[in-house]
Amino acid sequence: MAFSFTWFLSIIHDKFRKGRISFENTLELLTKFDIPFDYVHVKYIFKANDTLKTGQISIEDFRGIYRAIAHRCEIHELFKSHSQNSKILQLSELVQFLRNQQFQDDANETTASDLIAKFEPIEEAKRNREMTFEGFLRYMSSEDCTLFKKEHRTVYQDMTRPLCEYFISSSHNTYLISDQLIGPSHLWGYASALMKGCRCLEIDCWDGSNNEPVVYHGHTLTSKISFKTVIQVISKYAFLASDYPVILSLENHCNPKQQEVIADYMKTTLGDRLVTSTIDGKMPTELPSPEALKFKIIVKNKKLGTLEETLERVGTDSHGQTGEFEELQTSDEELDDKPSAKEPLLKKRRASWKGAGPPRKKQKMKKVKLALVLSELVIYAKSRKFVSFEDSREKQKFYENHSMNEGKARKAAKAQATEFIQHNTRFITRIYPKGIRTNSSNYNPQEFWNVGCQLVALNFQTPGVQMDLQNGKYLDNGGAGYILKPEFLRHRDTQFNPFSVSGNHGAISLTITLISGHQLPPSNLSRTNKADPLVVVEIYGVPEDQMKQQSCVVKGNALCPRWNQTLSFHIQVPELALVRFVVEDQLSLTSNDFLGQYTLPLLSMNKGYRHIPLLSKLGVSLNPASLFVHVWYSQQ
């Protein structure tokens, strides 16, 4: 319409009084249009329009740049198909689009009017309660049209169930920001994890000089930081990203005297946020809920005696008192739970077993001394050595939990999946990477979420698919770090088995039409703004649901590649499924390079026409790089 061009000229007119403008002026003008743009793409479009190579462009050249960046053909086609005159969307037409294409069943004229007021930049259209293509473009590129459901960006799940009924965002060796052997320990590890919504942090405590406990990866060359500063940082950052409880998983290697220092630092620094007794001072029969423990910090550690005995001693000073107990180390695998890295570092050789076959499992007892004052701070998370699921059923208390390395947990999951799930309906289980991952690599967390493990701890400092899954899963429920497990992972008599799915778990058919990409990162091999992009859609969930499909390759176009390709999936257990969109640059027939990705829970996906913001390998926004898709799913 005429007022679209009038509006456009009104914004750019002043800049073109001298006839032509520079690249810097072009960037300034584009900012005024409130359309996100990528510097590299604009730079090369500018160069293509600057045919005289003067570093200056005309008003018509600028209009061409604006159209190349903003006027996306695929969105214009969508706009015209829902506008009777192909120029504006009447209020009623916008309502129909929202209901029929965006699946907003409750959309009405008020909803449409609000969108016009929010996104329509042309005042005349706004007054007429109409939406021009300029407004439609801004709406389709906004937060209102992202793939991730708006209602899942805030806490919406029931937070009053016992702690063991939630997946809890968990970090392994939180103090490390590099590898497990010689890398630095740094306070930023704790601040960063907490800002990402992590709710379970690991602190490896060792004796330091001057009676000051230190935190580092024992028996390695990783640097040391003081326990006092770690607790100060945790106190500062604990509840900035989430109100829900933080669990401090202590690996305690200190003598009793320094254990008392640890306890005193936690009490003085954390104050009344530290859980030092049960909620009402009485002996409970189950774990409290995240809601009941809002803004609280829980200590997970070994404990002397029972919770009942601790409650009887409340108010008494236990400084100077210690206890001792013997702990059984059953195998080399148990010894590997917290391996000494001296051997790979110093290249010490293990004893050779010439002709003797594999060594027999050792049984070794070690004595552990524990300061009572630290033990008394362990209320809801007493560490207990795992023996068997049967042993836990008979002897484990509700406030006791255990940690397993990924190898042992994987064996248990494959051999006794249903028993493992039943165990996790009653008790908290923490999984952590096996000791040979000295480069801080991660395992696939999905296999342990599938059996209901709550604390699936990853090396947050190591980017990759595993952390993409972690970050994607915990986008849900407002990024609170707590996600209510599906009902079939919470019932004590559940018969669910992820390796052999039976019964109805809400199986769905999912259809994703990959329409286009927008301002994708250029190829690392390109000297301009080009790439040969393709999209891979990956499903993570129970083994039967694990699959991936990919689009065709669009040659030489990172600015606005069009695929128009539909992918279909059948998913048996959607409540456990994550969807990962990966954009790659085809380098050769056998090699692709990562450009960006986005991961989210399947059931957090909006239906309809949606844009997908892309993230870098480190999880940083690549705005305005995005995909444009159409999503539909329904129960089979």
XYZ file of C-alpha atoms in Angstrom:
636
model
C 0.000 0.000 0.000
C 1.023 3.596 -0.518
C 1.478 4.289 3.180
C 4.084 1.452 3.411
C 6.401 3.339 1.066
C 5.600 6.672 2.771
C 6.496 5.091 6.130
C 9.737 3.690 4.682
C 10.777 7.067 3.235
C 9.938 8.890 6.477
C 12.525 6.780 8.319
C 15.353 7.005 5.779
C 14.812 10.457 4.271
C 17.131 12.476 6.517
C 20.109 10.171 5.940
C 19.867 10.583 2.145
C 19.835 14.395 2.028
C 23.321 14.298 0.515
C 22.301 11.629 -1.989
C 24.320 8.589 -0.847
C 25.253 6.947 2.464
C 28.159 4.888 3.827
C 28.163 1.350 5.252
C 28.126 2.739 8.819
C 25.065 4.866 7.992
C 23.420 1.792 6.462
C 23.838 -0.126 9.735
C 22.396 2.821 11.691
C 19.368 2.985 9.403
C 18.686 -0.744 9.584
C 18.672 -0.468 13.387
C 15.831 2.068 13.123
C 13.637 -0.496 11.371
C 13.694 -2.825 14.389
C 14.640 -5.813 12.219
C 17.548 -7.951 13.475
C 20.416 -8.197 11.030
C 23.792 -9.901 10.824
C 26.797 -7.637 10.211
C 28.544 -10.078 7.842
C 25.472 -10.554 5.647
C 24.772 -6.808 5.435
C 28.430 -6.163 4.610
C 28.371 -8.429 1.546
C 24.948 -7.277 0.361
C 26.240 -3.698 0.659
C 29.321 -4.606 -1.404
C 27.127 -6.179 -4.087
C 25.008 -3.001 -4.295
C 28.021 -0.672 -4.282
C 28.656 -1.286 -7.977
C 30.868 1.815 -8.346
C 33.063 0.671 -5.422
C 32.845 4.109 -3.776
C 31.800 2.865 -0.328
C 28.511 4.762 -0.820
C 25.040 3.607 -1.895
C 21.903 5.324 -3.189
C 18.415 5.298 -1.707
C 17.353 2.589 -4.171
C 20.390 0.500 -3.214
C 19.401 0.806 0.451
C 15.851 -0.246 -0.372
C 17.333 -3.355 -2.038
C 19.424 -4.135 1.065
C 16.381 -3.719 3.325
C 14.332 -6.048 1.137
C 17.116 -8.632 1.003
C 17.384 -8.684 4.797
C 13.753 -8.149 5.830
C 11.348 -9.009 3.016
C 11.512 -12.766 3.167
C 9.716 -14.374 0.235
C 8.395 -17.348 2.219
C 6.768 -15.080 4.810
C 5.408 -12.807 2.081
C 3.798 -15.821 0.373
C 2.209 -16.818 3.699
C 0.949 -13.264 4.219
C -0.602 -13.045 0.746
C -2.305 -16.430 1.093
C -4.243 -15.135 4.130
C -4.913 -11.600 2.917
C -7.836 -11.107 0.541
C -6.212 -8.162 -1.231
C -2.587 -9.364 -0.663
C -1.763 -5.986 0.926
C -3.207 -5.979 4.440
C -4.632 -8.446 6.943
C -7.999 -7.314 8.245
C -8.658 -8.013 11.915
C -10.883 -10.988 11.045
C -8.238 -12.406 8.679
C -5.592 -12.208 11.393
C -7.918 -13.988 13.844
C -8.476 -16.786 11.309
C -4.711 -17.092 10.736
C -4.081 -17.411 14.488
C -6.782 -20.034 14.915
C -6.265 -22.119 11.780
C -2.514 -21.860 11.213
C -1.049 -21.121 14.663
C -3.521 -23.369 16.520
C -4.450 -20.648 19.012
C -7.993 -21.874 19.611
C -8.772 -19.037 22.025
C -7.667 -16.278 19.605
C -10.221 -13.482 19.107
C -10.330 -9.876 17.935
C -8.778 -8.679 21.181
C -5.818 -11.046 20.653
C -5.403 -9.801 17.084
C -5.707 -6.146 18.138
C -2.999 -6.644 20.750
C -0.667 -8.094 18.104
C -1.314 -5.178 15.756
C -0.603 -2.702 18.558
C 2.600 -4.566 19.414
C 4.076 -5.288 15.974
C 2.560 -2.990 13.340
C 5.079 -0.161 12.717
C 2.842 1.907 10.387
C 0.604 4.236 12.386
C -2.159 4.513 9.773
C -2.583 0.720 9.622
C -2.483 0.546 13.402
C -5.289 3.106 13.663
C -7.356 1.081 11.175
C -6.704 -2.107 13.198
C -5.016 -3.708 10.206
C -1.703 -5.497 9.813
C 0.583 -4.775 6.873
C 3.282 -7.111 5.660
C 5.762 -5.061 7.720
C 3.776 -5.836 10.878
C 3.260 -9.478 9.909
C 7.008 -9.862 9.325
C 7.808 -8.492 12.771
C 5.192 -10.730 14.377
C 6.499 -13.871 12.621
C 10.067 -13.056 13.716
C 9.128 -12.320 17.348
C 9.138 -14.241 20.623
C 5.393 -14.763 20.089
C 6.199 -17.025 17.138
C 9.161 -19.016 18.427
C 8.993 -22.805 18.484
C 9.222 -23.009 22.288
C 5.853 -22.673 24.049
C 5.354 -19.403 25.896
C 3.567 -21.142 28.780
C 6.598 -23.371 29.367
C 8.859 -20.357 29.916
C 7.499 -19.993 33.444
C 7.069 -22.587 36.201
C 3.842 -24.425 35.373
C 4.356 -27.918 36.800
C 3.253 -29.206 40.208
C 6.187 -28.363 42.516
C 4.673 -29.928 45.648
C 5.720 -33.535 45.021
C 8.680 -35.162 46.894
C 12.144 -34.295 45.510
C 12.664 -37.807 44.142
C 9.850 -37.230 41.616
C 11.824 -34.602 39.669
C 14.665 -34.493 37.196
C 17.142 -32.045 38.766
C 19.746 -30.135 36.740
C 23.135 -31.384 37.981
C 26.794 -30.587 37.417
C 29.881 -32.818 37.803
C 33.140 -31.383 39.213
C 31.554 -27.954 39.017
C 34.797 -26.192 39.971
C 36.599 -27.299 36.781
C 36.425 -25.136 33.665
C 38.600 -27.398 31.497
C 39.936 -30.971 31.748
C 40.119 -33.240 34.815
C 43.934 -33.466 35.119
C 45.798 -30.202 34.718
C 43.065 -27.645 33.999
C 42.181 -24.723 36.264
C 39.667 -24.806 39.089
C 37.728 -21.578 39.059
C 34.906 -19.907 40.958
C 33.303 -19.088 37.592
C 32.441 -22.791 37.279
C 29.947 -22.382 40.147
C 28.600 -18.982 39.088
C 28.157 -20.128 35.475
C 26.404 -23.394 36.399
C 24.001 -21.614 38.764
C 23.203 -18.960 36.145
C 22.287 -21.810 33.769
C 19.744 -23.082 36.319
C 21.897 -25.917 37.713
C 20.531 -27.081 41.088
C 23.096 -29.687 42.172
C 26.745 -28.646 42.461
C 29.739 -30.818 43.305
C 32.407 -29.624 45.736
C 35.550 -31.771 46.209
C 36.955 -30.734 49.595
C 40.578 -31.372 50.608
C 42.821 -30.331 53.488
C 44.509 -26.980 52.833
C 47.249 -25.045 54.611
C 46.493 -22.891 57.665
C 43.422 -25.006 58.405
C 41.694 -23.627 55.280
C 39.968 -26.359 53.217
C 40.505 -26.197 49.454
C 38.503 -27.358 46.438
C 40.148 -29.170 43.520
C 40.262 -32.552 41.763
C 42.355 -34.551 44.212
C 45.631 -36.219 43.183
C 45.819 -34.156 39.972
C 47.527 -30.967 38.866
C 44.260 -29.002 38.670
C 44.582 -25.714 40.558
C 43.066 -25.136 43.992
C 40.501 -22.634 45.216
C 39.459 -22.030 48.808
C 36.267 -23.611 50.107
C 35.365 -20.300 51.753
C 35.261 -18.427 48.432
C 33.316 -21.264 46.784
C 30.573 -20.964 49.404
C 30.574 -17.172 49.059
C 30.027 -17.447 45.292
C 27.297 -20.051 45.757
C 25.598 -17.786 48.295
C 25.659 -14.910 45.794
C 24.416 -16.781 42.716
C 22.284 -19.610 44.192
C 18.840 -18.152 43.498
C 19.355 -15.686 40.650
C 18.114 -18.094 37.947
C 15.753 -20.235 40.050
C 13.985 -20.041 43.420
C 14.151 -23.790 43.953
C 16.566 -25.635 46.284
C 20.268 -26.051 45.579
C 21.960 -29.340 46.535
C 25.648 -29.207 47.488
C 27.157 -32.615 46.760
C 30.241 -32.709 48.988
C 33.130 -35.055 48.211
C 34.721 -34.826 51.618
C 38.424 -35.763 51.879
C 39.257 -33.470 54.825
C 40.368 -34.304 58.353
C 37.767 -33.741 61.092
C 39.235 -30.373 62.072
C 38.861 -28.962 58.543
C 35.458 -30.617 58.228
C 34.385 -28.410 61.136
C 35.708 -25.388 59.240
C 33.596 -26.449 56.242
C 30.485 -26.725 58.425
C 31.116 -23.349 60.070
C 31.657 -21.591 56.719
C 28.399 -23.002 55.375
C 26.476 -21.945 58.478
C 27.875 -18.409 58.656
C 27.800 -17.702 54.892
C 24.502 -19.338 53.973
C 22.662 -18.460 57.184
C 19.035 -19.538 57.423
C 19.050 -20.674 53.782
C 21.068 -23.723 54.865
C 18.859 -26.694 55.758
C 19.899 -27.694 59.285
C 16.741 -29.506 60.381
C 13.535 -30.879 58.928
C 10.859 -28.322 57.990
C 8.866 -28.624 61.218
C 11.574 -30.241 63.357
C 9.694 -33.538 63.280
C 10.677 -36.803 61.641
C 9.081 -36.955 58.174
C 8.154 -40.070 56.205
C 9.111 -38.788 52.748
C 11.291 -36.183 51.105
C 9.952 -32.609 51.066
C 8.979 -30.872 47.834
C 10.879 -28.244 45.841
C 8.119 -25.805 46.779
C 8.631 -26.430 50.501
C 12.392 -25.899 50.097
C 12.333 -22.712 48.024
C 15.468 -20.605 48.601
C 17.034 -23.420 50.648
C 20.417 -25.128 50.299
C 20.714 -28.855 51.032
C 23.956 -30.631 51.967
C 24.531 -34.034 50.373
C 27.284 -35.980 52.163
C 28.029 -38.981 54.323
C 26.345 -38.972 57.708
C 26.864 -40.527 61.136
C 23.828 -42.393 62.369
C 20.243 -41.613 61.483
C 18.155 -38.513 60.870
C 16.119 -39.330 63.992
C 19.289 -39.118 66.110
C 20.222 -35.791 64.529
C 16.796 -34.326 65.318
C 17.170 -35.411 68.956
C 20.461 -33.466 69.175
C 19.159 -30.202 67.669
C 20.374 -27.234 69.701
C 23.441 -28.984 71.151
C 26.999 -28.004 70.217
C 28.750 -30.927 68.543
C 32.099 -29.230 67.843
C 35.031 -31.469 68.703
C 33.021 -34.677 68.338
C 33.837 -37.156 65.605
C 32.614 -40.536 64.502
C 34.215 -43.283 62.495
C 32.807 -45.942 60.228
C 34.181 -48.494 57.838
C 33.324 -48.357 54.179
C 33.558 -51.251 51.770
C 35.185 -50.779 48.385
C 33.951 -53.713 46.385
C 35.771 -53.530 43.082
C 38.160 -51.732 40.802
C 35.140 -49.984 39.318
C 34.269 -48.557 42.722
C 37.854 -47.425 43.126
C 37.562 -45.749 39.737
C 34.594 -43.680 40.909
C 37.012 -40.915 41.900
C 40.185 -42.041 40.130
C 43.654 -40.866 40.877
C 44.909 -39.077 37.809
C 48.534 -39.438 38.875
C 48.792 -42.635 36.917
C 48.002 -41.244 33.456
C 49.890 -38.051 34.283
C 53.060 -39.688 35.501
C 52.651 -42.704 33.230
C 52.798 -45.161 36.113
C 52.300 -48.690 34.943
C 49.802 -51.009 36.455
C 50.978 -54.428 37.529
C 50.914 -56.743 34.538
C 48.750 -59.835 34.727
C 50.723 -62.189 32.530
C 48.687 -65.233 31.718
C 46.642 -64.796 34.847
C 43.443 -63.568 33.183
C 41.559 -60.603 34.652
C 42.354 -59.719 38.276
C 39.903 -60.872 40.900
C 37.756 -58.211 42.492
C 39.313 -56.879 45.660
C 37.443 -56.340 48.863
C 38.997 -53.501 50.762
C 37.788 -51.696 53.863
C 38.652 -48.103 54.574
C 37.997 -46.128 57.740
C 36.275 -42.787 57.395
C 36.384 -40.135 60.113
C 33.561 -37.631 60.116
C 33.110 -34.501 62.221
C 29.719 -34.624 63.902
C 29.115 -30.911 63.255
C 29.324 -31.551 59.473
C 27.344 -34.784 59.714
C 24.496 -32.913 61.466
C 24.047 -30.692 58.399
C 23.066 -33.709 56.302
C 19.278 -33.822 56.594
C 17.612 -34.888 53.331
C 20.583 -36.201 51.334
C 22.647 -38.822 53.191
C 25.073 -40.589 50.855
C 24.857 -44.366 50.951
C 26.870 -46.996 49.080
C 24.747 -48.810 46.513
C 24.665 -52.598 46.968
C 21.624 -53.797 45.013
C 18.031 -52.783 44.321
C 16.876 -55.524 46.683
C 19.148 -54.214 49.453
C 17.780 -50.699 48.924
C 14.165 -51.909 49.086
C 14.852 -53.567 52.428
C 17.302 -51.175 54.115
C 17.491 -47.765 52.439
C 15.879 -44.811 54.199
C 13.908 -42.259 52.136
C 16.504 -39.532 52.884
C 19.415 -41.686 51.701
C 20.732 -41.554 48.151
C 23.593 -43.035 46.211
C 25.927 -42.103 43.373
C 26.843 -44.390 40.476
C 29.326 -43.854 37.720
C 27.879 -44.067 34.226
C 29.339 -47.537 33.549
C 27.729 -49.160 36.559
C 24.465 -47.277 35.982
C 24.377 -48.312 32.315
C 24.773 -51.977 33.249
C 22.009 -51.687 35.857
C 19.709 -49.910 33.393
C 20.153 -52.555 30.713
C 19.893 -55.546 33.058
C 17.180 -54.285 35.446
C 15.507 -51.258 33.851
C 12.135 -51.618 35.589
C 13.758 -52.255 38.997
C 15.943 -49.185 38.477
C 12.875 -47.065 37.688
C 10.999 -48.418 40.726
C 14.056 -47.648 42.870
C 14.072 -44.053 41.565
C 10.413 -43.586 42.494
C 11.515 -43.792 46.145
C 15.146 -42.667 46.264
C 17.396 -40.107 44.593
C 20.174 -41.450 42.358
C 23.109 -39.400 41.110
C 24.953 -40.440 37.942
C 28.386 -39.030 37.076
C 30.960 -39.509 34.280
C 33.391 -42.396 34.614
C 36.906 -41.543 35.707
C 38.572 -42.254 32.374
C 36.893 -39.156 30.895
C 39.957 -37.096 31.800
C 39.204 -34.646 28.963
C 35.890 -33.782 30.680
C 33.816 -35.385 27.926
C 30.195 -36.286 28.682
C 27.951 -39.335 28.366
C 24.469 -39.176 26.827
C 22.191 -38.100 29.733
C 19.055 -39.357 27.961
C 19.737 -43.007 28.794
C 19.597 -42.211 32.533
C 16.608 -39.869 32.311
C 14.865 -42.807 30.631
C 15.132 -44.810 33.889
C 14.133 -41.885 36.123
C 17.543 -40.915 37.554
C 17.171 -37.481 39.125
C 20.727 -36.125 39.371
C 22.306 -36.861 35.983
C 25.539 -34.883 36.409
C 27.439 -33.549 33.398
C 30.619 -31.551 32.855
C 28.997 -28.173 32.179
C 32.272 -26.785 30.824
C 32.285 -29.180 27.850
C 30.066 -28.193 24.905
C 28.556 -30.782 22.578
C 25.421 -32.814 21.924
C 25.202 -33.927 25.582
C 25.107 -30.375 26.942
C 22.695 -29.395 24.147
C 20.339 -32.090 25.474
C 20.863 -30.907 29.055
C 20.201 -27.254 28.206
C 17.273 -28.160 25.965
C 15.573 -30.352 28.555
C 15.871 -27.746 31.318
C 14.442 -24.943 29.178
C 11.161 -26.469 30.315
C 9.266 -25.390 33.436
C 10.645 -21.872 33.380
C 14.284 -22.964 33.508
C 13.787 -23.711 37.221
C 16.181 -26.693 37.151
C 13.417 -29.042 38.344
C 11.208 -30.975 35.921
C 8.437 -33.253 37.138
C 9.036 -36.773 35.872
C 6.307 -38.401 33.731
C 3.710 -40.294 35.739
C 5.032 -43.684 34.550
C 8.403 -42.860 36.176
C 6.787 -41.849 39.487
C 4.442 -44.721 40.362
C 6.086 -47.202 42.734
C 4.538 -50.209 41.009
C 5.399 -48.983 37.512
C 6.256 -51.642 34.939
C 7.706 -49.195 32.410
C 10.789 -50.369 30.545
C 12.401 -47.952 28.053
C 14.003 -50.855 26.189
C 10.659 -52.576 25.629
C 7.824 -50.065 25.566
C 4.392 -51.593 26.090
C 1.049 -49.990 26.809
C -0.072 -46.523 25.761
C 2.276 -43.651 26.553
C 0.582 -41.105 24.319
C 2.377 -42.019 21.075
C 2.277 -39.223 18.518
C 2.885 -38.522 14.844
C 5.133 -35.511 14.327
C 5.462 -33.638 11.037
C 8.057 -30.898 10.585
C 8.228 -28.906 7.373
C 11.624 -27.242 7.042
C 10.739 -24.110 5.071
C 13.800 -21.886 5.178
C 16.793 -20.512 7.020
C 17.518 -16.862 7.693
C 20.898 -15.141 8.079
C 22.714 -18.370 8.939
C 26.379 -18.198 9.967
C 28.583 -18.318 6.853
C 30.777 -21.341 6.219
C 34.189 -21.388 7.892
C 35.599 -22.038 4.414
C 33.821 -19.081 2.812
C 35.504 -15.734 2.293
C 32.085 -14.141 1.857
C 28.688 -14.815 3.444
C 27.965 -18.144 1.782
C 27.476 -21.741 2.979
C 25.978 -24.999 1.696
C 23.472 -25.549 4.520
C 21.399 -28.587 5.397
C 19.263 -29.321 8.464
C 19.350 -32.509 10.551
C 16.396 -33.172 12.869
C 17.316 -35.584 15.682
C 14.952 -37.237 18.165
C 16.315 -38.349 21.561
C 14.218 -40.468 23.911
C 13.670 -44.153 24.616
C 15.797 -46.342 22.281
C 12.837 -47.034 19.986
C 12.330 -43.287 19.438
C 15.973 -42.418 18.705
C 16.168 -41.368 15.064
C 17.241 -38.591 12.734
C 16.382 -37.289 9.278
C 17.968 -34.586 7.205
C 17.063 -32.130 4.493
C 18.665 -31.671 1.101
C 21.615 -29.273 0.710
C 21.100 -25.725 -0.578
C 24.240 -24.638 -2.395
C 25.918 -21.290 -1.794
C 23.227 -19.620 0.332
C 23.490 -18.827 4.033
C 21.349 -15.684 3.813
C 18.002 -17.217 2.876
C 18.189 -20.939 1.939
C 14.849 -22.593 1.064
C 14.298 -26.321 1.666
C 10.485 -26.728 1.646
C 10.966 -30.291 2.834
C 8.662 -32.293 5.134
C 9.990 -34.824 7.653
C 7.734 -37.260 9.530
C 8.346 -39.102 12.810
C 6.410 -41.576 14.952
C 7.260 -41.249 18.643
C 6.181 -43.830 21.224
C 7.052 -41.947 24.450
C 6.766 -38.205 23.735
C 7.089 -37.207 27.415
C 10.738 -38.308 27.352
C 11.544 -37.059 23.848
C 13.808 -34.143 22.954
C 14.064 -32.685 19.450
C 17.389 -31.257 18.247
C 17.609 -29.128 15.110
C 21.168 -28.981 13.747
C 22.238 -26.773 10.858
C 25.379 -27.965 9.092
C 27.506 -26.745 6.222
C 28.290 -29.490 3.732
C 32.049 -29.416 3.177
C 32.133 -32.583 1.073
C 29.991 -35.656 0.457
C 31.382 -37.203 3.657
C 32.002 -34.184 5.878
C 29.794 -31.475 7.380
C 30.640 -28.515 9.625
C 28.427 -27.356 12.519
C 26.715 -23.976 12.009
C 24.113 -23.888 14.803
C 21.558 -25.895 16.778
C 18.476 -25.678 18.966
C 17.164 -28.385 21.310
C 13.887 -28.543 23.250
C 11.397 -31.054 24.704
C 9.028 -32.361 22.043
C 5.956 -31.409 24.096
C 7.292 -27.853 24.514
C 6.967 -27.280 20.759
C 4.313 -24.927 19.457
C 2.332 -26.030 16.445
C 2.032 -23.965 13.279
C 4.482 -21.607 11.553
C 7.403 -21.017 13.894
C 10.920 -19.679 13.858
C 13.747 -21.470 15.651
C 16.540 -19.328 17.136
C 19.934 -20.946 16.616
C 22.665 -21.348 19.232
C 26.413 -21.791 18.875
C 28.413 -24.808 20.103
C 28.826 -22.964 23.410
C 25.065 -22.410 23.699
C 25.309 -18.688 22.865
C 22.571 -17.054 20.766
C 23.442 -16.597 17.082
C 20.640 -14.043 16.646
C 19.337 -13.310 14.038
C 20.258 -16.755 12.617
C 17.112 -18.881 12.599
C 15.081 -21.571 10.877
C 11.486 -21.150 9.705
C 9.337 -24.273 10.034
C 5.798 -25.575 10.197
C 5.105 -28.081 12.991
C 2.184 -30.418 13.496
C 1.765 -33.332 15.890
C -1.157 -35.378 17.169
C -1.804 -38.555 19.113
C -1.864 -41.712 17.011
